[in-house]
Coordinates of C-alpha atoms in Angstrom, one line a residue:
X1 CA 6.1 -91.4 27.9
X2 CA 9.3 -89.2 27.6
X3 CA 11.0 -89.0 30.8
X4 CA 11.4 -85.8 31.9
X5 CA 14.3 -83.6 32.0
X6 CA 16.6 -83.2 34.4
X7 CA 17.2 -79.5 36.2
X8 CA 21.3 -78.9 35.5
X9 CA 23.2 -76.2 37.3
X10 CA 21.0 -75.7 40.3
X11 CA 22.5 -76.1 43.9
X12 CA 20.1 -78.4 46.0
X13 CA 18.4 -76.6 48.7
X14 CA 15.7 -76.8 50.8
X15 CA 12.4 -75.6 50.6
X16 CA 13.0 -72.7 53.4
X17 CA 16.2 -71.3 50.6
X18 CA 15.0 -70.0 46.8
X19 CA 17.0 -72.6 44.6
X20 CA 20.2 -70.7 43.0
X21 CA 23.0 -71.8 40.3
X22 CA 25.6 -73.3 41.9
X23 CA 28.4 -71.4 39.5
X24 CA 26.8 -67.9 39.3
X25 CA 23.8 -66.2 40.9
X26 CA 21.9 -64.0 38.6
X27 CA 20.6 -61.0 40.9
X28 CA 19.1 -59.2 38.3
X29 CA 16.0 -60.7 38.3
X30 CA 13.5 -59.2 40.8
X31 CA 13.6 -61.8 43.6
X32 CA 12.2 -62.7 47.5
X33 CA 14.0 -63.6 50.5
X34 CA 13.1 -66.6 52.3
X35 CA 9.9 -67.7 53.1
X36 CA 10.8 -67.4 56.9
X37 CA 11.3 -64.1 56.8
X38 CA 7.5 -63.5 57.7
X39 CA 8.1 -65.8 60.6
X40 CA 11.5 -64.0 61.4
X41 CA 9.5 -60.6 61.1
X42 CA 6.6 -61.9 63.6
X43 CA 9.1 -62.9 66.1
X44 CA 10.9 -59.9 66.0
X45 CA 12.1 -57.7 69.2
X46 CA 9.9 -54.9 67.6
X47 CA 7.2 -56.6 67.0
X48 CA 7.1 -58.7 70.2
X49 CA 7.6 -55.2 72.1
X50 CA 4.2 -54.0 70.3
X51 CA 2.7 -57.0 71.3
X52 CA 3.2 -56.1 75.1
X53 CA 0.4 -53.7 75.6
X54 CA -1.7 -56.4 74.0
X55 CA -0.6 -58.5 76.4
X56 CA -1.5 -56.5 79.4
X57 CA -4.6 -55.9 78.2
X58 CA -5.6 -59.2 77.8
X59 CA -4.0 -60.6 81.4
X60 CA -6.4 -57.6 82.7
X61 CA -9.4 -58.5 81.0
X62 CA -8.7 -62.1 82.1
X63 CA -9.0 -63.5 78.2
X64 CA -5.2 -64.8 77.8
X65 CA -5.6 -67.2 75.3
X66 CA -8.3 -65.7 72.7
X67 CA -6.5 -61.9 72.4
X68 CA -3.3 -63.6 72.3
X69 CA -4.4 -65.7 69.3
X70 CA -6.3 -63.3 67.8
X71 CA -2.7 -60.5 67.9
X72 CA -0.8 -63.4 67.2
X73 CA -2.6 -64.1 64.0
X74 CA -3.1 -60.5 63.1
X75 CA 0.8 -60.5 63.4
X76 CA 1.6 -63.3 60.9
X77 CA -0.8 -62.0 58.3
X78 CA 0.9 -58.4 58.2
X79 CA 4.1 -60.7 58.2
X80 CA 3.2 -62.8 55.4
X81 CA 2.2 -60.3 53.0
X82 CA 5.1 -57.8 54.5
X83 CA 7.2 -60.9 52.5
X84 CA 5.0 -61.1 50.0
X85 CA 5.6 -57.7 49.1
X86 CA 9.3 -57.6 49.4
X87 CA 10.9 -57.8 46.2
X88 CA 15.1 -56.8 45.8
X89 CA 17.2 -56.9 42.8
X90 CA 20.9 -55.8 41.9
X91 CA 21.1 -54.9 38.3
X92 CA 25.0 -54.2 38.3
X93 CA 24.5 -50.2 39.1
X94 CA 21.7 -49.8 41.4
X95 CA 20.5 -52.1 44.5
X96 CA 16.8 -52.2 43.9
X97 CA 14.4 -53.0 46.7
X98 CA 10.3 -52.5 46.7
X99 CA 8.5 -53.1 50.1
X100 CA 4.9 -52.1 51.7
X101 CA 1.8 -53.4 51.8
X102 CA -0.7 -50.5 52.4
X103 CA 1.8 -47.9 51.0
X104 CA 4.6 -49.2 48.6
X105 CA 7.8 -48.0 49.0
X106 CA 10.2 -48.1 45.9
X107 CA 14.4 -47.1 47.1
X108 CA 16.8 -47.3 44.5
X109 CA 20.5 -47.5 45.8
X110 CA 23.3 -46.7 43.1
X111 CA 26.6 -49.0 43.7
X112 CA 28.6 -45.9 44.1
X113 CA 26.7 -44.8 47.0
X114 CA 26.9 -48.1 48.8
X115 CA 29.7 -48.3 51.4
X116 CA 29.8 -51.5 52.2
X117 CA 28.0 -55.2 52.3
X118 CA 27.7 -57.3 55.7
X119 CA 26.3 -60.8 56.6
X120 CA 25.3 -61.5 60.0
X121 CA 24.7 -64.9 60.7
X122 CA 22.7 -65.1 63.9
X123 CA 21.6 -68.9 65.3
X124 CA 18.4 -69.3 63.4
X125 CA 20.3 -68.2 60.5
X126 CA 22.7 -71.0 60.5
X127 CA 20.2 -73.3 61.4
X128 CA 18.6 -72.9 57.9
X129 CA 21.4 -71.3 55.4
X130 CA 20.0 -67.9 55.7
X131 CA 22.2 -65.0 56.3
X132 CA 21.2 -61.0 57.1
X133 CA 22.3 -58.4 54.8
X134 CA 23.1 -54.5 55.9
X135 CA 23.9 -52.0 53.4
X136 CA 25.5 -49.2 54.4
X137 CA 25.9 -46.1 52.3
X138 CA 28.3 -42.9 52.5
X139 CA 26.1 -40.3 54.0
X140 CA 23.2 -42.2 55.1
X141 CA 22.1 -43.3 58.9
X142 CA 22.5 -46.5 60.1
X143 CA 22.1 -49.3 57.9
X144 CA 20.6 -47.9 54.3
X145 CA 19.0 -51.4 53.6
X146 CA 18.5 -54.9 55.7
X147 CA 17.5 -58.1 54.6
X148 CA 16.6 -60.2 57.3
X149 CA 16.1 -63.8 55.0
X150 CA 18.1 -64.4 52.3
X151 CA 19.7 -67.6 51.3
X152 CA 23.2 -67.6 51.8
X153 CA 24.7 -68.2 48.3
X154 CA 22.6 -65.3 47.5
X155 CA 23.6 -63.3 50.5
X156 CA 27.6 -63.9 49.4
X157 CA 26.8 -62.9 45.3
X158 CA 25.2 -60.0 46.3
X159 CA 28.0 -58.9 48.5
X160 CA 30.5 -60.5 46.1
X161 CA 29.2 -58.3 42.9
X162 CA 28.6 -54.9 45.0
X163 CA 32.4 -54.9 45.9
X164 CA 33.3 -56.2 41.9
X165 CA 30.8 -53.0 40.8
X166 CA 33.0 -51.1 43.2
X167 CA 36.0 -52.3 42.3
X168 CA 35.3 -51.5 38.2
X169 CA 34.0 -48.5 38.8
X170 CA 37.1 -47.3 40.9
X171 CA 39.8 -48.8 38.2
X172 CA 40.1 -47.4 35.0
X173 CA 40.3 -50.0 32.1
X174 CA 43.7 -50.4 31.6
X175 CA 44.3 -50.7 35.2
X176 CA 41.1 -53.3 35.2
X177 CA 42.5 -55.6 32.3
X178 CA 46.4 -54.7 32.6
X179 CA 46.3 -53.8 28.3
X180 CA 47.8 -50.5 27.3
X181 CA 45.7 -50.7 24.2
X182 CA 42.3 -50.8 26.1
X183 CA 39.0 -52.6 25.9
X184 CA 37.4 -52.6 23.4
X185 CA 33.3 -52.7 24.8
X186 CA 31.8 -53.3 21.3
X187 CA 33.6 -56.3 21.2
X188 CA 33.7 -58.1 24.3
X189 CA 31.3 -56.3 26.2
X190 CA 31.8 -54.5 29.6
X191 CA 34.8 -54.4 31.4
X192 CA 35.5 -57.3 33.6
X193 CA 36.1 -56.4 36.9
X194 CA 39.7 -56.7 38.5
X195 CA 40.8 -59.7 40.6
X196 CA 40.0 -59.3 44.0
X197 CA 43.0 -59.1 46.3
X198 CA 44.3 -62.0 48.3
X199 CA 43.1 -61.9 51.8
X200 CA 45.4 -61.4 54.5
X201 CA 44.9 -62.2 58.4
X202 CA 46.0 -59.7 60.6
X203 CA 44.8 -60.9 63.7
X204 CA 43.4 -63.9 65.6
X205 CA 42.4 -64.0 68.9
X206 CA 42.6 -67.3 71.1
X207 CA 40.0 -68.3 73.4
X208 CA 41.9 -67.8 76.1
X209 CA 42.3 -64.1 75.0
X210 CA 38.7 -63.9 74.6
X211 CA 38.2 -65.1 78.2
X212 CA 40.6 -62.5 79.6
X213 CA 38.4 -60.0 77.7
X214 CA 35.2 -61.2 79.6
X215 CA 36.9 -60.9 82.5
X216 CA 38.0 -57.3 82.5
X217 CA 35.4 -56.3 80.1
X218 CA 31.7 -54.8 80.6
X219 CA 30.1 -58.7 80.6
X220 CA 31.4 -59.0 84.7
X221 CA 28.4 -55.9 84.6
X222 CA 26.4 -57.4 82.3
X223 CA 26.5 -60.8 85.0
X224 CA 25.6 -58.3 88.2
X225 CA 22.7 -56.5 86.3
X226 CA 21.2 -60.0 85.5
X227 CA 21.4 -61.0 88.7
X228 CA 20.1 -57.9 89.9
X229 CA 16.9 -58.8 87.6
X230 CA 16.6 -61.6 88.6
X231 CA 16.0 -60.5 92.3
X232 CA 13.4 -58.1 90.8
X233 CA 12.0 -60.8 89.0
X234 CA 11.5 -63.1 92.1
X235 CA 9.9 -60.1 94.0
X236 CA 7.2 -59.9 91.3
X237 CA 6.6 -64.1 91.5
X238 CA 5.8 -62.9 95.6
X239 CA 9.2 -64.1 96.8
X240 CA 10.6 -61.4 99.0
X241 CA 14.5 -61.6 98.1
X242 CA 15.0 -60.3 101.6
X243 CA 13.8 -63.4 103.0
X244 CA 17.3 -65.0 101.2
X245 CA 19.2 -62.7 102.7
X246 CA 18.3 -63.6 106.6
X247 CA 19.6 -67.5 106.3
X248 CA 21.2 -67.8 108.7
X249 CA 25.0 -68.6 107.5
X250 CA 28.7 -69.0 109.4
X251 CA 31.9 -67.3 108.9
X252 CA 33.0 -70.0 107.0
X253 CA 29.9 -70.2 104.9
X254 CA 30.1 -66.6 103.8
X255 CA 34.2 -67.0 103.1
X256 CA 33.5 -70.0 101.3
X257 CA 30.3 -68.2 99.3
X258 CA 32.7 -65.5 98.6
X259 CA 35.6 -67.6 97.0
X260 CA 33.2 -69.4 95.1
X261 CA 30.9 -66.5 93.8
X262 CA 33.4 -64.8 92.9
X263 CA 35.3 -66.9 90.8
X264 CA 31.9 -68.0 88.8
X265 CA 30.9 -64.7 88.4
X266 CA 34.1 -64.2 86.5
X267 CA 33.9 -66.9 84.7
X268 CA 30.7 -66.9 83.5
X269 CA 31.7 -63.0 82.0
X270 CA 34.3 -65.0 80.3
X271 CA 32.2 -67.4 78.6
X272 CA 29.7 -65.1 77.7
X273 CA 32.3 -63.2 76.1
X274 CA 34.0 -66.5 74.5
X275 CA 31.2 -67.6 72.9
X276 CA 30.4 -63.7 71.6
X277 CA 33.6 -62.9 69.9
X278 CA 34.4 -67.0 69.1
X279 CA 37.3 -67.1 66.4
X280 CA 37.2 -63.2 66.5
X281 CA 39.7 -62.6 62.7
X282 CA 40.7 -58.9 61.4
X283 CA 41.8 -59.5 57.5
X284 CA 42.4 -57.2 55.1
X285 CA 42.0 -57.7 51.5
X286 CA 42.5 -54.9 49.2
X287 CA 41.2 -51.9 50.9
X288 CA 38.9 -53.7 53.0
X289 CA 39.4 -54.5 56.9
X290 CA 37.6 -57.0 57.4
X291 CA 36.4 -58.3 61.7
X292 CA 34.2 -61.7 62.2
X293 CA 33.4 -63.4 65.0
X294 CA 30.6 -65.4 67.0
X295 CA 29.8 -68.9 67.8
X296 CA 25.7 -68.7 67.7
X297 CA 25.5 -65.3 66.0
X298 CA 28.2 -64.9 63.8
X299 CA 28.9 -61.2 62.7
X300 CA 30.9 -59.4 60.4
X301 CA 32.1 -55.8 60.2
X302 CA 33.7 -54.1 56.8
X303 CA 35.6 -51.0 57.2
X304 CA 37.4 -49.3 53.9
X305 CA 40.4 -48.0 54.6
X306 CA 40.2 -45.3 52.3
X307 CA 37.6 -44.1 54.0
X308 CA 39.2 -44.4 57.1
X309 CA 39.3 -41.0 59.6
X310 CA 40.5 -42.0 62.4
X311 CA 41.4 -44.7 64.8
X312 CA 41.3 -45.0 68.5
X313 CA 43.5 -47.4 71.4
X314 CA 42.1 -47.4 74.5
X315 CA 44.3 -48.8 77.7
X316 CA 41.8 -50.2 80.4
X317 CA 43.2 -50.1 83.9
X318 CA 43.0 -53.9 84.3
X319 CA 44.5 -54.3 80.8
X320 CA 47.9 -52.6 81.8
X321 CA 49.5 -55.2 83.6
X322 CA 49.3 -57.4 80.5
X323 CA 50.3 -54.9 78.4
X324 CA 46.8 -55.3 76.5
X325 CA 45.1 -52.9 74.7
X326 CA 41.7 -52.2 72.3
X327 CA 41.8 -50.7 69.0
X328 CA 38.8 -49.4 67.3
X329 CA 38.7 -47.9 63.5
X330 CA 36.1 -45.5 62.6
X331 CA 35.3 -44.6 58.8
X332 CA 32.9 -41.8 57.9
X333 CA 30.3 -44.3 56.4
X334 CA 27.4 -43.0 57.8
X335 CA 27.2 -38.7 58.3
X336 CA 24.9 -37.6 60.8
X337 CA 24.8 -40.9 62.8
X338 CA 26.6 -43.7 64.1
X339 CA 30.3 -44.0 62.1
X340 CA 30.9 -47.6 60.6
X341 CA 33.7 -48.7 62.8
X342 CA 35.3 -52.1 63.6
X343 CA 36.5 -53.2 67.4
X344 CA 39.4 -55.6 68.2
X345 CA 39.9 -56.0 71.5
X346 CA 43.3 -57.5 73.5
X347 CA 45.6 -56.5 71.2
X348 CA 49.7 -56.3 72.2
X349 CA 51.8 -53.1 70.8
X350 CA 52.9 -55.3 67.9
X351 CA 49.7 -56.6 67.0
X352 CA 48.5 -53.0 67.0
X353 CA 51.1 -51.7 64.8
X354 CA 50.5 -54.4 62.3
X355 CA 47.1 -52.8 61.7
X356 CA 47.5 -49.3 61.7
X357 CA 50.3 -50.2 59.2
X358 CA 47.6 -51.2 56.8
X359 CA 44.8 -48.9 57.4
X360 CA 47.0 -45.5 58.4
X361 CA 50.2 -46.4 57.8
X362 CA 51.7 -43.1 58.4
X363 CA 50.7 -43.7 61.7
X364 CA 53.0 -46.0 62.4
X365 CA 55.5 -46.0 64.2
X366 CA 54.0 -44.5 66.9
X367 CA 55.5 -41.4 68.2
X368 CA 56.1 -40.7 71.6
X369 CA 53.9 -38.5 73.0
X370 CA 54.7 -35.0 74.4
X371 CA 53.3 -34.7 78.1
X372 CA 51.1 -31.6 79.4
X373 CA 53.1 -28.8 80.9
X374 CA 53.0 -27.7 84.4
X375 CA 50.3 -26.3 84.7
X376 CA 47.9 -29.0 83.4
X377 CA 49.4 -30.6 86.4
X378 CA 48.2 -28.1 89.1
X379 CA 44.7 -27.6 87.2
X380 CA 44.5 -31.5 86.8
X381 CA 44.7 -31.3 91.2
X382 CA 42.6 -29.0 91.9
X383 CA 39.5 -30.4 89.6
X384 CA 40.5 -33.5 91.4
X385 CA 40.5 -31.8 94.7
X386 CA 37.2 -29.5 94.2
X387 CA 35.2 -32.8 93.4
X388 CA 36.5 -35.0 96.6
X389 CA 35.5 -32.0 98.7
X390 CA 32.2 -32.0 97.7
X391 CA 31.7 -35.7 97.7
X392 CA 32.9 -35.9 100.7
X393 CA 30.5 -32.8 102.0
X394 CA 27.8 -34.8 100.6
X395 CA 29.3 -38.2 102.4
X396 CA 29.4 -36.5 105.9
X397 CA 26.1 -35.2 105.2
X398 CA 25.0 -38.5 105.0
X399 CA 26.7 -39.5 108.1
X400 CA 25.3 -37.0 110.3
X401 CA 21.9 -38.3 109.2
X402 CA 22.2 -42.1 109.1
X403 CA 25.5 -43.6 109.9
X404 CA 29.2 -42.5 111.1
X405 CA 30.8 -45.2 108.2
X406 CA 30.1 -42.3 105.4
X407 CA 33.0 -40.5 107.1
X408 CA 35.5 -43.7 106.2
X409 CA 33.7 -43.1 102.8
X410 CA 34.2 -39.1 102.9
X411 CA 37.9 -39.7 104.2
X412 CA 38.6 -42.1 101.0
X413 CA 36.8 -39.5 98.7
X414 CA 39.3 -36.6 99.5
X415 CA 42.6 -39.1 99.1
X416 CA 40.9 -40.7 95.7
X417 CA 40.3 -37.2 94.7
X418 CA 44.1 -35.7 93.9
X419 CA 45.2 -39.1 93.3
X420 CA 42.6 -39.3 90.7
X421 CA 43.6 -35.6 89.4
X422 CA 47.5 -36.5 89.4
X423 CA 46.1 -39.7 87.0
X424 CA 44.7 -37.7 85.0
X425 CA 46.8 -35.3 83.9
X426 CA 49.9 -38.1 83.5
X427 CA 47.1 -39.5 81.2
X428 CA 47.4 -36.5 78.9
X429 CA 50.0 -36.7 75.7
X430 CA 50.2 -35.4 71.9
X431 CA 52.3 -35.6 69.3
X432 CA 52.4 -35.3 65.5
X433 CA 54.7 -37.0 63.3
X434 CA 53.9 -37.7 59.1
X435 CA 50.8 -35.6 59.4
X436 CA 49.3 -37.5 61.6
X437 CA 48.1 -36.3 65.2
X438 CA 48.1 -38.4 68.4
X439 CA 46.1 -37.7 71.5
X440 CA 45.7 -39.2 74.8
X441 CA 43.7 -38.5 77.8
X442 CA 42.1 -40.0 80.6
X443 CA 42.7 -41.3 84.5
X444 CA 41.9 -45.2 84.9
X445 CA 41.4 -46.0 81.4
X446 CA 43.6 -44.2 79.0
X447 CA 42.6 -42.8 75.2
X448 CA 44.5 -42.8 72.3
X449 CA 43.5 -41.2 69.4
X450 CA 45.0 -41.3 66.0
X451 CA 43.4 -38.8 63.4
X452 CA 45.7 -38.0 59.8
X453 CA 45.3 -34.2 58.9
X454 CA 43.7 -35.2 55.8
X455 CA 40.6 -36.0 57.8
X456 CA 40.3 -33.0 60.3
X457 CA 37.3 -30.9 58.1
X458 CA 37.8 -27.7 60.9
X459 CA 39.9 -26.8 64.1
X460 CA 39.2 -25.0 66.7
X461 CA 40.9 -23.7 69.9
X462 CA 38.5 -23.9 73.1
X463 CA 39.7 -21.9 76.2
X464 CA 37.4 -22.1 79.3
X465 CA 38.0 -19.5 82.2
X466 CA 40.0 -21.6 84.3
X467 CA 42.2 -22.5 81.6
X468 CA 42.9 -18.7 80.7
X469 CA 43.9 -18.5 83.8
X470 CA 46.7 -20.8 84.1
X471 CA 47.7 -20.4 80.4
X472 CA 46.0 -23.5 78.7
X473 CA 43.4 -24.3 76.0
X474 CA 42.4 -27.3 74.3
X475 CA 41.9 -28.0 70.1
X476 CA 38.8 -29.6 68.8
X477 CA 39.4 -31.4 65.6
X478 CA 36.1 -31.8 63.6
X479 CA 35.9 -35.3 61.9
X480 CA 33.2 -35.8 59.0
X481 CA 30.8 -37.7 62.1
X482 CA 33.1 -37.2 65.8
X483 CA 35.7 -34.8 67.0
X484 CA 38.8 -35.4 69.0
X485 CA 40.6 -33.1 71.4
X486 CA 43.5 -32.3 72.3
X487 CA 43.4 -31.2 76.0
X488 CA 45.3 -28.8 78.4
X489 CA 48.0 -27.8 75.8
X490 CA 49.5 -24.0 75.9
X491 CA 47.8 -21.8 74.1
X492 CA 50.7 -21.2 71.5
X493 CA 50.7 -24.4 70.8
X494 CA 46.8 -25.0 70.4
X495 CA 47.5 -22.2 68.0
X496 CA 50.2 -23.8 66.0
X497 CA 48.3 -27.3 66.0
X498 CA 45.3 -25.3 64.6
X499 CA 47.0 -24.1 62.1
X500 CA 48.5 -26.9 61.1
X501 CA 46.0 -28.8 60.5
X502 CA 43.4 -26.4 58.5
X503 CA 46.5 -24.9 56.4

């Protein structure tokens, strides 16, 4: 008997993965994702969420186990041939995917349309070398494809051959091949793409600026809400949470509950954040800014920064002191929804700069912003001033009724309140330098916005009553998916930043 031959050029993997060439993957042939897809898909948060009325229904009708079964089978067959009847392909031009079971649904995607390619890696992912594609297009909503499934090898050509499509299609020939004679296609075929740039890393964060993050970030809320759930959820298992509160404790138990609470509470923000944003890297490689992080999900976010429109540093109050800030850059990616945008968090001034230098580099260096005039100052107190009288109305209503301590609270409310309106308006700044526009506002956490004129599609100069009054109006520069104002200006100069920017 002839032995049989050996398979050459195909990377080993297992069962869960399609087998690929381990030099080049060949995407034009119509293709699945993985087989666990259809078990990714019946675990699902959508599809566990339309399991919970089946759920009720059979805890009611006291049945648990057989509707369960019967739903839960029901769910993998409508997930099994949801991946049966999944078929994608990338032909060079146009991303091809064909989905449905009862009613087919055939979307074409042309490579100039497609904005970017991301891989998100969550745990279950890693666990099998599977990755999630997103493909986002200019103009569409959200994410214009998904692939939950799909081998990673495969995940990285298709991302890896939509950027070298993009990348041809963007550079003439000559540019592509660096010959001032041209290409000839007749004979040698299509023009090869060009290199891809060399990657350069911006930023990395340490985890002990991750931690700091957690700790000044929205995960010390995220902590108090589960707790707060937790309660709930003890009430509903018959435990009556107020029963915990009446042990009787000491002085010295509370102080020591207090300093050690505390300090986990904290702490446990900061992990959850640490393990969230693990190894968190902005790079850039040709006109791509590229953000990753995550220990058990790892993410990734692409911004192109010639499609860049604006960018955005925001101060948070417990940042200050360590002279911290975040910096967010939108791009218009997706009109009429959610911009594609990419967060780095904890960044110093210098840190900062070395971004915008690459993604808006007339932006930097940053100008020093003009303050308000006057008499943003004296409308800036009395807003401040009107609202801690009425809290504090409302507070010694309260007292009257129930308790004498609201008037401590009503008392703080009308010092907070100007102290709150004098913040605010020190918080307001602009200034244009290079054709670029800079805008802050806010009280406690402060707002930076960095927009180039190129970007503004409209202006327009707002005026409420109060503002006539004292002089002032505001300019609301229309972005291709957000706007940005510039507040409490004069109105002279609301009219010469209007017409500066639409002229």
């Amino acid at each position: 008997m002839r032995p049989r031959p050996r398979r050459c050029g195909l990377a080993s993997s297992p069962w869960w993965a399609p087998a690929t060439r381990s030099d080049v993957v060949d995407l034009r042939r119509p293709r699945r994702t993985s087989p666990l897809g259809a078990a990714f898909e019946v675990v699902s948060p959508d599809r566990v969420r339309n399991l919970l009325p089946v759920a009720i229904v059979a805890i009611s009708s006291g049945r648990v186990v057989l509707v369960l079964l019967i739903a839960g089978a029901i769910s993998l067959v409508a997930g099994v041939l949801g991946w049966l009847r999944r078929v994608w392909s990338f032909d060079g031009d146009v991303l091809h995917l064909d989905e449905g079971v009862f009613v087919r649904n055939q979307r074409r995607i042309p490579v100039d349309r497609i904005q970017h390619v991301e891989l998100e890696r969550s745990l279950r992912h890693q666990l099998f070398g599977l990755a999630a594609v997103r493909v986002e297009t200019a103009g569409g909503s959200g994410a214009e494809l998904r692939l939950d499934a799909v081998a990673r090898d495969e995940a990285e050509a298709l991302r890896s051959q939509v950027l070298d499509a993009l990348r041809t299609k963007a550079a003439p020939p000559d540019a592509a091949l660096g010959d001032p004679d041209g290409w000839d296609a007749a004979r040698h075929g299509p023009v090869p793409p060009p290199p891809p740039a060399p990657r350069e890393v911006l930023v990395r964060l340490p985890p002990g600026r991750l931690l700091l993050a957690g700790i000044t970030g929205p995960e010390v809320v995220a902590v108090l809400a589960s707790l707060v759930f937790a309660l709930d959820a003890l009430a509903d298992l018959g435990v009556d949470p107020d029963e915990i509160g009446r042990v009787d404790l000491g002085r010295s138990a509370i102080v020591l509950l207090v300093l050690v609470g505390v300090p986990v509470w904290f702490l446990v923000a900061g992990l959850i954040a640490v393990v969230r944003k693990w190894d968190l890297t902005a790079s850039i490689s040709g006109d791509e800014l590229r953000v990753t992080y995550g220990l058990l999900r790892k993410q990734e976010f692409v911004v192109r920064t010639s499609r860049v429109q604006d960018a955005r540093v925001a101060e948070r109050l417990l940042l200050r002191p360590f002279g911290r800030a975040d910096l967010r850059v939108r791009s218009a990616a997706s009109g009429g929804g959610d911009a594609s945008q990419v967060d780095i968090p904890l960044l110093d001034a210098a840190e900062i700069d070395r971004v915008l230098a690459r993604v808006l580099p007339a932006a930097v260096p940053r100008p020093r912003l003009h303050p308000a005039p006057p008499a943003a100052r004296r409308r800036a107190l009395v807003r401040g001033g009107v609202g801690a009288l009425l809290a504090a109305t409302s507070l010694s209503v309260l007292a009257v009724l129930t308790s004498r301590w609201w008037l401590v609270a009503a008392a703080v409310a009308l010092v907070l309140g100007p102290l709150l309106g004098e913040l605010s308006y020190r918080g307001l700044g602009w200034a244009e330098a290079r054709d670029v526009h800079h805008s802050r506002s806010g009280a406690l956490a402060r707002r930076t916005s960095i927009v180039p004129e190129a970007r503004v599609q409209s202006a327009a100069v707002v005026a409420s009553l109060f503002q006539r009054r004292r002089g002032l109006a505001s300019v609301r520069l229309d972005l291709a998916s957000s706007a940005v104002g510039v507040l409490d200006r004069e109105t002279g100069e609301c009219g010469h930043i209007a017409a500066a920017v639409t002229t």
